[in-house]
Amino acid sequence: MSETQNLRVVLASRPIGRPKTSDFRFEHAPIPQPGDGQLLLETQYLSLDPYMRWRISDAKSYAPPIGIGEVIVGGTVARVKTSRHPDWREGDIVLAESGWQQYALSDGSNLRRLDPAIAPPSTALGVLGMPGFTAYGGLLEIGQPKPGETVVVAAASGAVGSVVGQIARIKGARAVGIAGGPEKCAFVKNELGFDAVVDHQAPDFAQKLAEACPDGIDVYFENVSGHVWDAVLPLLNDFARVPVCGLIANYNDGPEGGNGPDRLPRTMREILARSITLRGFLVYNFTAARHDEFQREAAGWINEGKLLWREDVVEGLERAPEAFIGLLEGRNFGKLVVRLAK
Amino acid sequence: MSETQNLRVVLASRPIGRPKTSDFRFEHAPIPQPGDGQLLLETQYLSLDPYMRWRISDAKSYAPPIGIGEVIVGGTVARVKTSRHPDWREGDIVLAESGWQQYALSDGSNLRRLDPAIAPPSTALGVLGMPGFTAYGGLLEIGQPKPGETVVVAAASGAVGSVVGQIARIKGARAVGIAGGPEKCAFVKNELGFDAVVDHQAPDFAQKLAEACPDGIDVYFENVSGHVWDAVLPLLNDFARVPVCGLIANYNDGPEGGNGPDRLPRTMREILARSITLRGFLVYNFTAARHDEFQREAAGWINEGKLLWREDVVEGLERAPEAFIGLLEGRNFGKLVVRLAK
């Protein structure tokens, strides 16, 4: 790759169902030059997150879809390569939203300076960043776990789920994780210290989940849906809270969902019979009220060794499409980030 | 009917799907005699309510199912015929839970004395009773309508829906009702004073509902589900609140719901994309916190002419099964009560 060229990934076609690598196109463009008041960012890490599946679809959503030919959005950790902005200097490490590309211009807005002495900068994309705050906000604002209650979270080895379970334990609740396969399950139980873990790939998954939750479920942090929801639903206690954070099992579905049977009536009936609360949220809902508090608390928990994380690092922007497709199928193990070649 | 016989209605068989009159059996039994500390109640009005469909099924629910051969439960307005209890006198008019029968014994617990000077006693089964409090609690605790917001309620001419819309207006919100057929729609708009009404039987119902809600829907009081929910869902605004009070369209379904397509993924996606809250409730959730306040406020609104109601009175316990089956199909018009022959 030439030093004067900016490699970037644009949306080639809107995926229907499972994205294909051909839905993404690599382009080379000249490295842009910052004008007065601008700075040039060089991407070090690109975050890959499930929400991007929505953004490349044309489903009605919280944000407009990415257009064909546009660079895919994404959170990044970047180094300021050139600055013509008074507040920023060459060499500053920042959290940015510069997307799937090597270089990007910025006017300095929406950047946050990172201090590598506090934590590795890539954690700003994970445990100390959007996924960590998603877990924190959704669990504490909506889930409101009380000591002794049972909190269940799926994708428990992932960027959000791992933080949900650990904070649940910090708050005195019992954390039950759901993960795919023995390796992830062992990590969730042994490294993260969840009270129990259940493998959703097991043929007797629903039965095992019930056994892991002898007192039922008080909080279910929903980031999967699909057959996990079907197993959780009959275990929810009276007044259970369900923060709806993600639906990764559905993201590749079309707008009208799957075939029958119709699972809505059963869900509605259980919501009614047991006074259950389902509440969807976007992490931005909580930013004003709780982001500073999250940063402070999470850094403290990390310092005390109470909040652990795991990264799944993919080398090179060239591998981003394939890694993203794998993310939607649960093939990553930990927070998925792409490290761009120096 | 003999003056010494107690006519009562017991569950003959558990209905599958739509109940049939043969699922109910009439029995005659001797009128029970009160012992010390007991009183004999003579039913004047029996309330018929959708929740009874659940109680005669064996679905897991908030209360155990009624057994085969047992008297069907139900709220009643009754007259104390004989008292051997120091707190009650012959002729007292009380709110009771004595079920589908002419006579019942009571030990005085769970009775409330009614004052016919304040309002007709049958209102204790409707606007001033469980349905009215259901509307009040669900709307104010969960729906939390703000002035200028749009509140939509189905079954808007019914016991709960009519109160939901009127309280929404009292609180400064815009009330949009959904009802079945031109007669009920006219009543909701012209008598109850809703801002708009839409007929769910119209072929262009979804379109008409959208036109009636130009600013979207902030609160949807769910007591129907089915195709009404499908029309409401795309109109819900960011942060919309959905108190889930009833699902009358599903009550005759089996435990696993209907055929496909599967409507759950779309519902979950909208909950997530627009930070929607769905919360199931039972009226008992709010009793301790708000029942006294409800009684006081509702009586005040009735006095000021701000809270109107309509009763659909069926004459004779013999007609209760048929009237109840009609209730599940929306054939009643207003709060359905059975007046027992003198």
XYZ file of C-alpha atoms in Angstrom:
684
model
C 0.000 0.000 0.000
C 1.394 3.356 -0.957
C 2.136 5.896 1.756
C 0.194 8.457 -0.243
C -2.926 6.364 -0.642
C -5.873 6.014 1.718
C -7.337 2.514 1.778
C -11.025 2.538 2.626
C -13.985 0.179 2.607
C -17.261 1.281 1.072
C -20.681 -0.353 0.836
C -20.861 -2.037 -2.574
C -24.350 -3.465 -2.259
C -26.977 -3.785 0.426
C -26.773 -7.289 1.864
C -29.892 -9.397 1.925
C -29.636 -11.864 4.754
C -26.080 -12.807 5.630
C -23.629 -10.193 4.264
C -21.116 -11.395 1.696
C -17.602 -10.043 1.291
C -18.694 -8.774 -2.122
C -21.087 -6.384 -0.382
C -17.945 -4.470 0.612
C -15.524 -2.813 -1.811
C -11.975 -1.648 -1.187
C -10.996 1.659 -2.681
C -7.801 3.666 -2.808
C -8.025 7.407 -2.697
C -5.461 10.129 -2.118
C -4.755 10.864 1.525
C -6.767 14.001 2.274
C -4.903 17.150 3.349
C -6.104 19.063 6.396
C -7.068 22.686 5.950
C -7.025 25.362 8.647
C -8.756 24.105 11.795
C -8.571 20.495 10.638
C -6.467 17.517 11.509
C -5.559 14.300 9.771
C -6.259 11.076 11.675
C -4.449 7.819 11.041
C -6.503 4.851 12.218
C -4.858 2.466 14.651
C -7.844 0.343 15.656
C -11.249 -0.022 14.056
C -14.118 -1.327 16.169
C -16.457 -3.911 14.647
C -19.878 -3.987 16.285
C -23.219 -5.654 15.567
C -25.061 -2.339 15.126
C -23.252 -1.901 11.801
C -25.476 -4.596 10.299
C -28.396 -2.237 10.726
C -26.574 0.717 9.302
C -25.803 -1.096 6.041
C -29.424 -2.212 5.682
C -32.195 0.150 4.665
C -34.361 -0.734 7.647
C -35.980 2.185 9.418
C -33.678 2.761 12.331
C -32.250 5.312 14.718
C -29.813 6.558 12.088
C -30.011 6.912 8.311
C -28.617 3.962 6.364
C -25.157 4.165 4.838
C -25.438 4.878 1.139
C -24.004 2.654 -1.566
C -20.459 3.814 -2.244
C -20.090 5.429 1.182
C -17.417 4.496 3.709
C -18.728 2.135 6.397
C -19.073 3.890 9.757
C -17.256 2.756 12.858
C -15.570 3.834 16.040
C -11.793 4.088 15.835
C -8.706 4.765 17.869
C -6.539 7.063 15.795
C -3.291 8.967 15.970
C -3.160 12.602 14.980
C -0.789 12.581 12.027
C -0.993 16.250 11.091
C -2.766 19.011 12.968
C -3.801 22.449 11.796
C -6.113 22.733 14.816
C -5.004 24.633 17.947
C -6.322 22.005 20.401
C -4.619 18.963 18.914
C -1.009 17.978 18.309
C 0.669 15.426 16.142
C 0.967 12.200 18.082
C -2.201 12.646 20.160
C -4.157 9.414 20.498
C -7.900 9.941 20.152
C -11.200 8.119 20.105
C -12.924 8.994 16.833
C -15.730 7.889 14.543
C -13.664 7.821 11.375
C -14.947 4.512 9.999
C -13.474 1.771 7.878
C -10.492 3.631 6.455
C -6.834 4.360 7.112
C -7.009 8.146 7.100
C -9.697 10.685 7.766
C -9.997 14.399 8.298
C -11.553 15.831 11.440
C -12.471 19.309 12.624
C -11.807 18.206 16.189
C -15.440 17.740 17.147
C -16.508 14.394 18.551
C -12.945 13.434 19.427
C -11.863 12.313 22.861
C -8.191 12.342 23.887
C -7.000 8.992 25.264
C -4.277 8.549 27.861
C -2.365 5.327 27.140
C -1.059 5.422 30.714
C -4.553 4.666 32.096
C -5.463 1.744 29.859
C -4.507 0.411 26.431
C -6.137 2.754 23.899
C -8.105 -0.036 22.229
C -10.169 -0.382 25.435
C -11.819 2.885 24.408
C -13.604 0.755 21.790
C -14.575 -1.923 24.298
C -14.758 -2.135 28.044
C -14.190 1.612 28.528
C -16.067 2.606 25.405
C -19.422 2.250 23.716
C -19.884 -1.474 24.449
C -18.941 -1.070 28.109
C -21.233 1.913 28.527
C -24.014 0.037 26.747
C -23.722 -2.718 29.336
C -23.517 -0.248 32.220
C -26.401 1.958 31.131
C -28.754 -0.811 30.084
C -28.115 -2.942 33.135
C -28.264 -0.221 35.762
C -30.942 2.057 34.264
C -33.320 -0.629 33.021
C -32.241 -3.923 34.545
C -31.742 -2.473 38.044
C -30.409 -5.701 39.550
C -30.809 -6.078 43.301
C -28.499 -8.138 45.485
C -29.355 -11.809 45.240
C -31.315 -11.487 42.029
C -30.460 -13.534 38.937
C -29.152 -11.681 35.874
C -28.858 -13.580 32.592
C -26.919 -12.303 29.623
C -26.210 -13.907 26.280
C -23.074 -13.439 24.193
C -21.462 -13.443 27.618
C -17.894 -13.569 26.329
C -18.514 -10.599 24.049
C -17.859 -6.912 24.439
C -21.206 -6.051 26.025
C -22.212 -9.328 27.672
C -18.932 -9.746 29.530
C -19.361 -6.336 31.156
C -23.044 -6.931 31.981
C -22.254 -10.051 33.975
C -19.306 -8.567 35.805
C -21.233 -5.444 36.824
C -24.162 -7.620 37.908
C -21.771 -9.412 40.273
C -20.290 -6.141 41.500
C -23.863 -5.129 42.393
C -24.399 -8.339 44.357
C -26.524 -10.195 41.836
C -26.000 -13.692 40.506
C -24.669 -13.649 36.931
C -25.569 -16.437 34.513
C -23.913 -16.254 31.114
C -24.910 -17.827 27.832
C -22.151 -18.431 25.302
C -21.457 -20.578 22.265
C -19.130 -23.529 22.662
C -16.985 -24.940 25.475
C -14.052 -22.552 25.059
C -16.149 -19.407 25.482
C -18.139 -21.002 28.298
C -14.947 -21.857 30.182
C -13.710 -18.290 29.790
C -16.963 -16.815 31.095
C -17.013 -19.080 34.131
C -13.346 -19.319 35.000
C -11.845 -16.031 33.872
C -14.750 -13.624 34.164
C -16.093 -15.360 37.260
C -19.761 -15.640 36.329
C -21.736 -17.815 38.751
C -22.872 -20.137 35.983
C -22.683 -20.439 32.225
C -24.775 -22.338 29.688
C -23.839 -23.297 26.126
C -26.582 -22.255 23.717
C -25.307 -24.732 21.150
C -26.110 -27.676 23.411
C -29.162 -29.695 22.359
C -30.582 -29.458 25.897
C -29.848 -25.727 26.192
C -33.273 -24.707 27.522
C -33.159 -27.406 30.172
C -29.642 -26.434 31.211
C -30.587 -22.788 31.437
C -33.490 -23.658 33.711
C -31.144 -25.661 35.934
C -28.715 -22.738 36.078
C -31.524 -20.418 37.212
C -33.258 -22.284 40.062
C -34.826 -19.043 41.316
C -35.918 -17.885 37.865
C -34.613 -14.815 36.048
C -35.057 -11.262 37.334
C -33.065 -9.432 34.661
C -32.437 -10.665 31.149
C -30.123 -8.442 29.165
C -31.272 -9.083 25.592
C -28.680 -8.830 22.878
C -29.430 -11.963 20.913
C -33.133 -12.877 20.619
C -33.854 -16.008 18.548
C -33.891 -19.350 20.352
C -32.215 -17.837 23.415
C -35.270 -15.665 24.015
C -37.527 -18.698 23.726
C -35.540 -20.430 26.482
C -35.435 -17.342 28.712
C -39.113 -16.381 28.460
C -40.626 -19.166 30.597
C -38.035 -18.539 33.324
C -38.713 -14.820 33.790
C -40.000 -13.960 37.240
C -42.804 -11.614 38.151
C -41.640 -8.034 37.547
C -38.607 -9.153 35.506
C -36.797 -6.424 33.545
C -35.517 -6.964 30.022
C -33.232 -4.271 28.612
C -33.396 -4.815 24.844
C -29.957 -3.910 23.588
C -29.488 -6.028 20.493
C -31.001 -8.791 18.452
C -28.058 -10.289 16.686
C -29.939 -13.477 15.811
C -32.366 -11.401 13.741
C -30.019 -8.937 12.094
C -29.704 -10.936 8.923
C -33.482 -11.398 8.639
C -35.581 -9.430 6.211
C -37.863 -6.680 7.488
C -40.794 -9.021 8.125
C -38.974 -11.606 10.195
C -38.954 -15.350 9.833
C -41.487 -18.048 9.102
C -44.026 -19.261 11.600
C -45.068 -20.194 14.125
C -45.908 -16.724 15.344
C -43.981 -16.256 18.588
C -45.438 -12.828 19.387
C -48.634 -13.960 21.158
C -46.691 -16.094 23.620
C -44.259 -13.267 24.373
C -47.082 -10.799 24.921
C -48.935 -13.243 27.128
C -45.925 -13.767 29.374
C -45.285 -10.010 29.555
C -48.835 -9.585 30.783
C -49.075 -12.597 33.076
C -45.883 -11.766 34.938
C -45.794 -7.956 34.779
C -42.591 -8.027 32.759
C -40.916 -4.881 31.426
C -39.230 -4.904 28.015
C -37.435 -1.692 27.215
C -35.369 -0.991 24.155
C -32.512 1.446 24.430
C -29.650 2.997 22.558
C -26.527 3.830 24.467
C -26.974 7.495 23.584
C -30.105 7.580 25.749
C -27.896 7.503 28.830
C -24.912 9.601 27.777
C -25.919 12.880 29.344
C -26.977 11.337 32.632
C -24.350 8.683 33.199
C -21.343 8.710 30.881
C -18.966 10.497 33.228
C -19.997 8.288 36.107
C -19.437 5.214 33.928
C -15.935 6.307 32.956
C -15.032 6.892 36.569
C -16.568 3.699 37.923
C -15.330 1.414 35.153
C -11.766 2.708 35.446
C -11.950 2.073 39.180
C -13.230 -1.476 38.726
C -10.482 -2.186 36.212
C -7.929 -0.892 38.677
C -9.294 -3.145 41.386
C -9.230 -6.145 39.058
C -13.018 -6.534 39.195
C -13.646 -5.798 35.532
C -11.784 -7.901 32.970
C -11.967 -7.879 29.202
C -10.798 -9.846 26.255
C -10.036 -8.590 22.773
C -10.183 -10.469 19.506
C -7.700 -8.588 17.319
C -7.786 -8.993 13.565
C -4.756 -7.713 11.687
C -5.326 -5.445 8.702
C -8.260 -3.520 7.263
C -8.326 -6.027 4.406
C -9.778 -8.587 6.813
C -12.518 -6.329 8.217
C -15.405 -7.561 6.020
C -14.724 -11.205 6.761
C -14.295 -10.487 10.478
C -17.551 -8.503 10.550
C -19.453 -11.360 8.903
C -17.977 -13.701 11.501
C -19.097 -11.367 14.300
C -22.721 -11.737 13.196
C -22.292 -15.503 13.480
C -20.553 -15.456 16.853
C -17.157 -16.473 15.476
C -15.258 -13.775 17.402
C -14.114 -14.396 20.967
C -14.068 -11.152 22.921
C -14.338 -7.579 21.724
C -13.600 -7.594 18.003
C -11.211 -4.920 16.752
C -9.158 -4.537 13.601
C -5.573 -3.367 14.036
C -4.448 -1.437 11.022
C -0.960 -2.045 9.665
C 1.533 0.582 10.812
C -86.442 -20.857 40.228
C -87.237 -21.817 43.751
C -86.629 -19.353 46.553
C -84.683 -22.046 48.381
C -82.374 -22.908 45.529
C -79.083 -21.284 44.567
C -78.528 -21.142 40.820
C -74.850 -21.211 39.946
C -72.645 -21.625 36.894
C -69.717 -24.044 37.023
C -66.997 -24.882 34.533
C -68.125 -28.005 32.663
C -65.083 -28.337 30.383
C -62.000 -26.331 29.550
C -62.658 -24.456 26.315
C -60.213 -24.884 23.481
C -60.306 -21.783 21.341
C -63.624 -19.979 21.418
C -65.636 -21.032 24.482
C -68.961 -22.744 23.849
C -72.037 -22.469 26.028
C -71.609 -26.189 26.749
C -68.344 -25.368 28.552
C -70.567 -23.917 31.272
C -73.081 -25.875 33.333
C -75.957 -24.575 35.423
C -76.494 -26.204 38.771
C -79.020 -25.815 41.517
C -77.910 -26.216 45.090
C -79.508 -25.407 48.418
C -79.017 -21.805 49.530
C -76.220 -21.975 52.084
C -76.909 -20.912 55.645
C -74.533 -18.467 57.367
C -72.888 -19.610 60.574
C -71.597 -17.349 63.330
C -69.466 -14.557 61.873
C -70.801 -15.168 58.369
C -73.247 -13.444 56.107
C -75.295 -14.499 53.131
C -74.897 -12.415 49.972
C -77.523 -12.180 47.259
C -76.000 -11.172 43.962
C -77.475 -8.136 42.247
C -74.911 -7.614 39.474
C -72.224 -9.920 38.121
C -69.304 -8.409 36.240
C -68.133 -10.119 33.042
C -64.510 -9.334 32.178
C -61.966 -10.630 29.655
C -59.575 -11.917 32.338
C -62.058 -14.718 33.034
C -61.001 -16.364 29.761
C -57.584 -16.963 31.311
C -58.971 -18.257 34.536
C -60.995 -20.984 32.794
C -57.959 -22.069 30.747
C -55.081 -24.007 32.241
C -52.471 -21.541 31.010
C -49.819 -20.589 33.541
C -51.053 -17.304 34.865
C -51.141 -14.995 37.828
C -53.822 -17.082 39.487
C -54.561 -20.803 39.547
C -57.079 -21.982 36.965
C -60.665 -22.652 37.953
C -61.211 -26.377 38.345
C -63.790 -28.367 36.427
C -67.007 -28.315 38.424
C -66.072 -25.130 40.292
C -68.138 -21.938 40.240
C -66.753 -19.351 37.783
C -65.132 -16.429 39.592
C -66.286 -12.852 39.148
C -66.757 -9.522 40.833
C -70.278 -8.859 42.057
C -72.459 -6.256 43.631
C -74.506 -8.012 46.275
C -77.054 -7.303 48.967
C -76.568 -8.700 52.448
C -79.575 -10.971 52.860
C -78.756 -12.378 56.292
C -75.952 -11.353 58.616
C -74.467 -13.143 61.554
C -71.454 -10.839 61.434
C -71.231 -7.796 63.750
C -69.978 -5.403 61.017
C -72.676 -6.047 58.423
C -76.416 -5.637 58.359
C -79.181 -7.005 56.229
C -79.699 -4.679 53.302
C -76.103 -3.485 53.047
C -74.942 -3.215 49.450
C -71.402 -4.508 48.970
C -68.757 -5.119 46.348
C -67.782 -8.794 46.528
C -66.051 -11.541 44.593
C -68.817 -14.056 44.882
C -68.770 -15.293 41.275
C -71.367 -16.627 38.892
C -74.089 -17.531 41.380
C -77.159 -16.116 43.071
C -76.105 -16.644 46.646
C -72.806 -16.952 48.458
C -71.522 -16.998 51.988
C -68.901 -14.522 53.165
C -66.917 -14.036 56.342
C -66.835 -10.306 55.671
C -63.300 -10.200 54.336
C -62.728 -8.679 50.900
C -66.051 -6.858 50.970
C -66.425 -3.150 50.387
C -69.587 -1.309 51.430
C -71.127 0.749 48.618
C -73.086 3.961 49.039
C -75.797 4.141 46.373
C -76.059 7.884 47.007
C -72.607 8.476 45.452
C -73.054 6.458 42.280
C -75.158 3.550 41.061
C -73.754 0.423 42.742
C -73.011 -1.302 39.426
C -70.318 1.337 38.744
C -68.269 -0.463 41.403
C -67.801 -3.138 38.747
C -66.849 -0.631 36.043
C -65.771 2.980 36.018
C -65.281 3.104 39.806
C -64.091 -0.478 40.089
C -61.495 -2.852 38.756
C -61.744 -1.789 35.088
C -61.567 1.902 35.937
C -58.619 1.392 38.257
C -56.924 -0.760 35.613
C -57.166 2.143 33.197
C -56.008 4.660 35.785
C -53.069 2.646 37.095
C -51.791 1.434 33.755
C -52.115 4.787 32.054
C -50.634 6.933 34.808
C -47.979 4.572 36.202
C -46.714 3.145 32.906
C -48.109 5.277 30.102
C -47.312 8.568 31.864
C -48.920 10.757 29.196
C -47.671 14.310 28.956
C -49.740 17.249 27.708
C -49.854 17.262 23.923
C -48.813 13.650 23.526
C -50.899 11.147 21.599
C -52.491 8.287 23.533
C -54.082 5.442 21.571
C -56.380 2.870 23.128
C -58.296 0.025 21.579
C -61.662 -1.291 22.716
C -62.277 2.389 23.347
C -65.971 2.022 24.084
C -65.288 -0.697 26.638
C -64.929 -0.640 30.381
C -61.179 -0.018 30.427
C -60.569 1.756 27.109
C -63.244 4.366 27.670
C -61.625 5.398 30.947
C -58.098 5.388 29.472
C -59.037 7.894 26.786
C -60.976 10.171 29.102
C -58.171 10.298 31.679
C -55.664 10.917 28.876
C -57.700 13.987 27.919
C -57.991 15.115 31.532
C -54.171 14.992 31.622
C -53.912 17.165 28.506
C -53.023 14.462 26.014
C -54.707 13.749 22.703
C -56.875 10.615 22.874
C -57.332 8.431 19.804
C -59.717 5.521 20.206
C -60.035 2.328 18.228
C -63.415 0.634 18.212
C -65.384 -1.874 16.163
C -68.158 -0.547 13.952
C -69.750 2.856 13.316
C -72.024 2.865 16.357
C -69.221 2.374 18.865
C -67.000 4.809 16.987
C -69.680 7.489 17.116
C -70.100 6.954 20.848
C -66.352 7.247 21.493
C -66.034 10.430 19.490
C -69.309 12.178 20.262
C -70.221 11.040 23.753
C -66.854 10.326 25.347
C -65.201 13.216 23.498
C -62.087 11.454 22.205
C -60.110 13.589 19.740
C -60.347 10.942 17.039
C -61.582 7.417 16.561
C -60.743 4.715 14.033
C -62.786 1.639 13.136
C -60.601 -1.482 13.281
C -63.062 -3.336 11.086
C -62.418 -0.966 8.165
C -60.315 -2.447 5.357
C -58.002 0.576 5.428
C -57.734 0.567 9.228
C -53.927 0.903 9.398
C -53.982 3.816 6.986
C -56.779 5.535 8.900
C -54.962 5.065 12.186
C -51.842 6.664 10.733
C -53.941 9.623 9.556
C -55.474 9.969 13.012
C -51.989 10.101 14.577
C -50.067 12.660 12.503
C -47.495 13.080 15.300
C -47.124 9.363 15.916
C -48.092 7.533 19.094
C -46.513 8.219 22.483
C -48.617 5.893 24.597
C -50.429 2.819 23.356
C -52.593 1.177 25.981
C -52.597 -2.455 24.841
C -55.669 -4.466 25.602
C -56.239 -6.156 22.275
C -53.078 -7.202 20.413
C -53.684 -8.981 17.087
C -53.974 -6.834 13.966
C -54.378 -3.678 16.038
C -50.845 -4.090 17.369
C -49.527 -4.523 13.836
C -51.060 -1.187 12.852
C -49.853 0.600 15.982
C -46.255 -0.642 15.938
C -44.936 1.408 12.995
C -46.482 4.566 14.443
C -44.840 4.384 17.871
C -42.532 7.300 18.587
C -39.113 7.214 20.172
C -39.520 6.454 23.885
C -43.141 5.354 23.470
C -44.700 3.564 26.439
C -46.957 0.542 26.040
C -48.825 -0.611 29.153
C -49.796 -4.215 28.354
C -53.125 -4.711 30.055
C -54.867 -7.315 27.952
C -54.662 -9.305 24.769
C -58.236 -10.102 24.001
C -57.476 -11.012 20.384
C -55.268 -13.851 21.628
C -57.321 -15.162 24.513
C -58.932 -17.886 22.481
C -55.572 -19.027 21.021
C -53.816 -22.111 22.244
C -50.686 -21.773 24.360
C -48.344 -21.579 21.379
C -50.086 -18.799 19.493
C -51.058 -18.686 15.876
C -49.540 -19.629 12.564
C -46.800 -17.692 10.863
C -45.364 -15.403 9.830
C -43.440 -14.863 13.035
C -44.271 -11.324 14.196
C -41.892 -11.335 17.153
C -38.697 -10.244 15.328
C -40.365 -7.150 13.947
C -41.777 -6.198 17.336
C -38.411 -6.659 19.026
C -36.666 -4.654 16.305
C -39.021 -1.704 16.736
C -38.675 -1.859 20.525
C -34.942 -1.580 20.072
C -34.817 0.949 17.263
C -37.122 3.404 19.005
C -36.345 2.780 22.683
C -39.882 1.609 23.343
C -41.056 0.335 26.725
C -43.543 -2.536 26.934
C -44.660 -3.299 30.449
C -47.216 -5.843 31.488
C -49.240 -5.205 34.593
C -52.026 -6.526 36.726
C -54.256 -4.057 38.458
C -53.202 -5.466 41.827
C -49.684 -4.114 41.212
C -50.964 -0.625 41.911
C -53.534 -1.208 44.633
C -51.413 -0.335 47.643
C -49.923 2.783 46.083
C -52.866 4.283 44.246
C -56.268 2.762 44.908
C -57.458 5.354 47.408
C -56.256 8.169 45.175
C -58.089 6.590 42.232
C -61.351 6.356 44.142
C -61.125 9.984 45.158
C -60.066 11.313 41.764
C -62.489 9.226 39.717
C -65.431 10.193 41.924
C -64.422 13.829 41.478
C -64.202 13.543 37.707
C -67.609 11.859 37.592
C -69.050 14.680 39.661
C -67.592 17.262 37.297
C -68.962 15.402 34.272
C -65.489 14.658 32.928
C -65.686 10.902 33.242
C -68.596 9.162 31.567
C -69.405 5.477 31.279
C -71.750 3.167 29.532
C -73.085 -0.160 30.704
C -74.254 -3.102 28.665
C -76.704 -4.839 30.998
C -77.729 -8.424 30.354
C -80.750 -9.674 32.265
C -80.469 -12.970 34.120
C -77.647 -15.286 35.110
C -78.925 -17.750 32.506
C -77.538 -15.468 29.804
C -74.078 -15.047 31.342
C -72.237 -17.712 29.283
C -73.541 -16.371 25.990
C -72.787 -12.771 27.017
C -69.271 -13.717 28.073
C -68.592 -15.421 24.732
C -69.828 -12.266 23.016
C -67.504 -10.122 25.138
C -64.496 -12.001 23.782
C -65.704 -11.144 20.292
C -66.436 -7.496 21.009
C -70.210 -7.877 20.828
C -70.831 -5.920 24.034
C -71.138 -2.135 23.961
C -69.857 -0.651 27.211
C -69.098 -2.341 30.501
C -70.777 -5.734 30.451
C -72.711 -6.693 33.579
C -75.373 -9.277 34.302
C -78.319 -8.159 36.383
C -79.728 -11.046 38.342
C -83.489 -11.424 38.564
C -84.935 -10.113 41.786
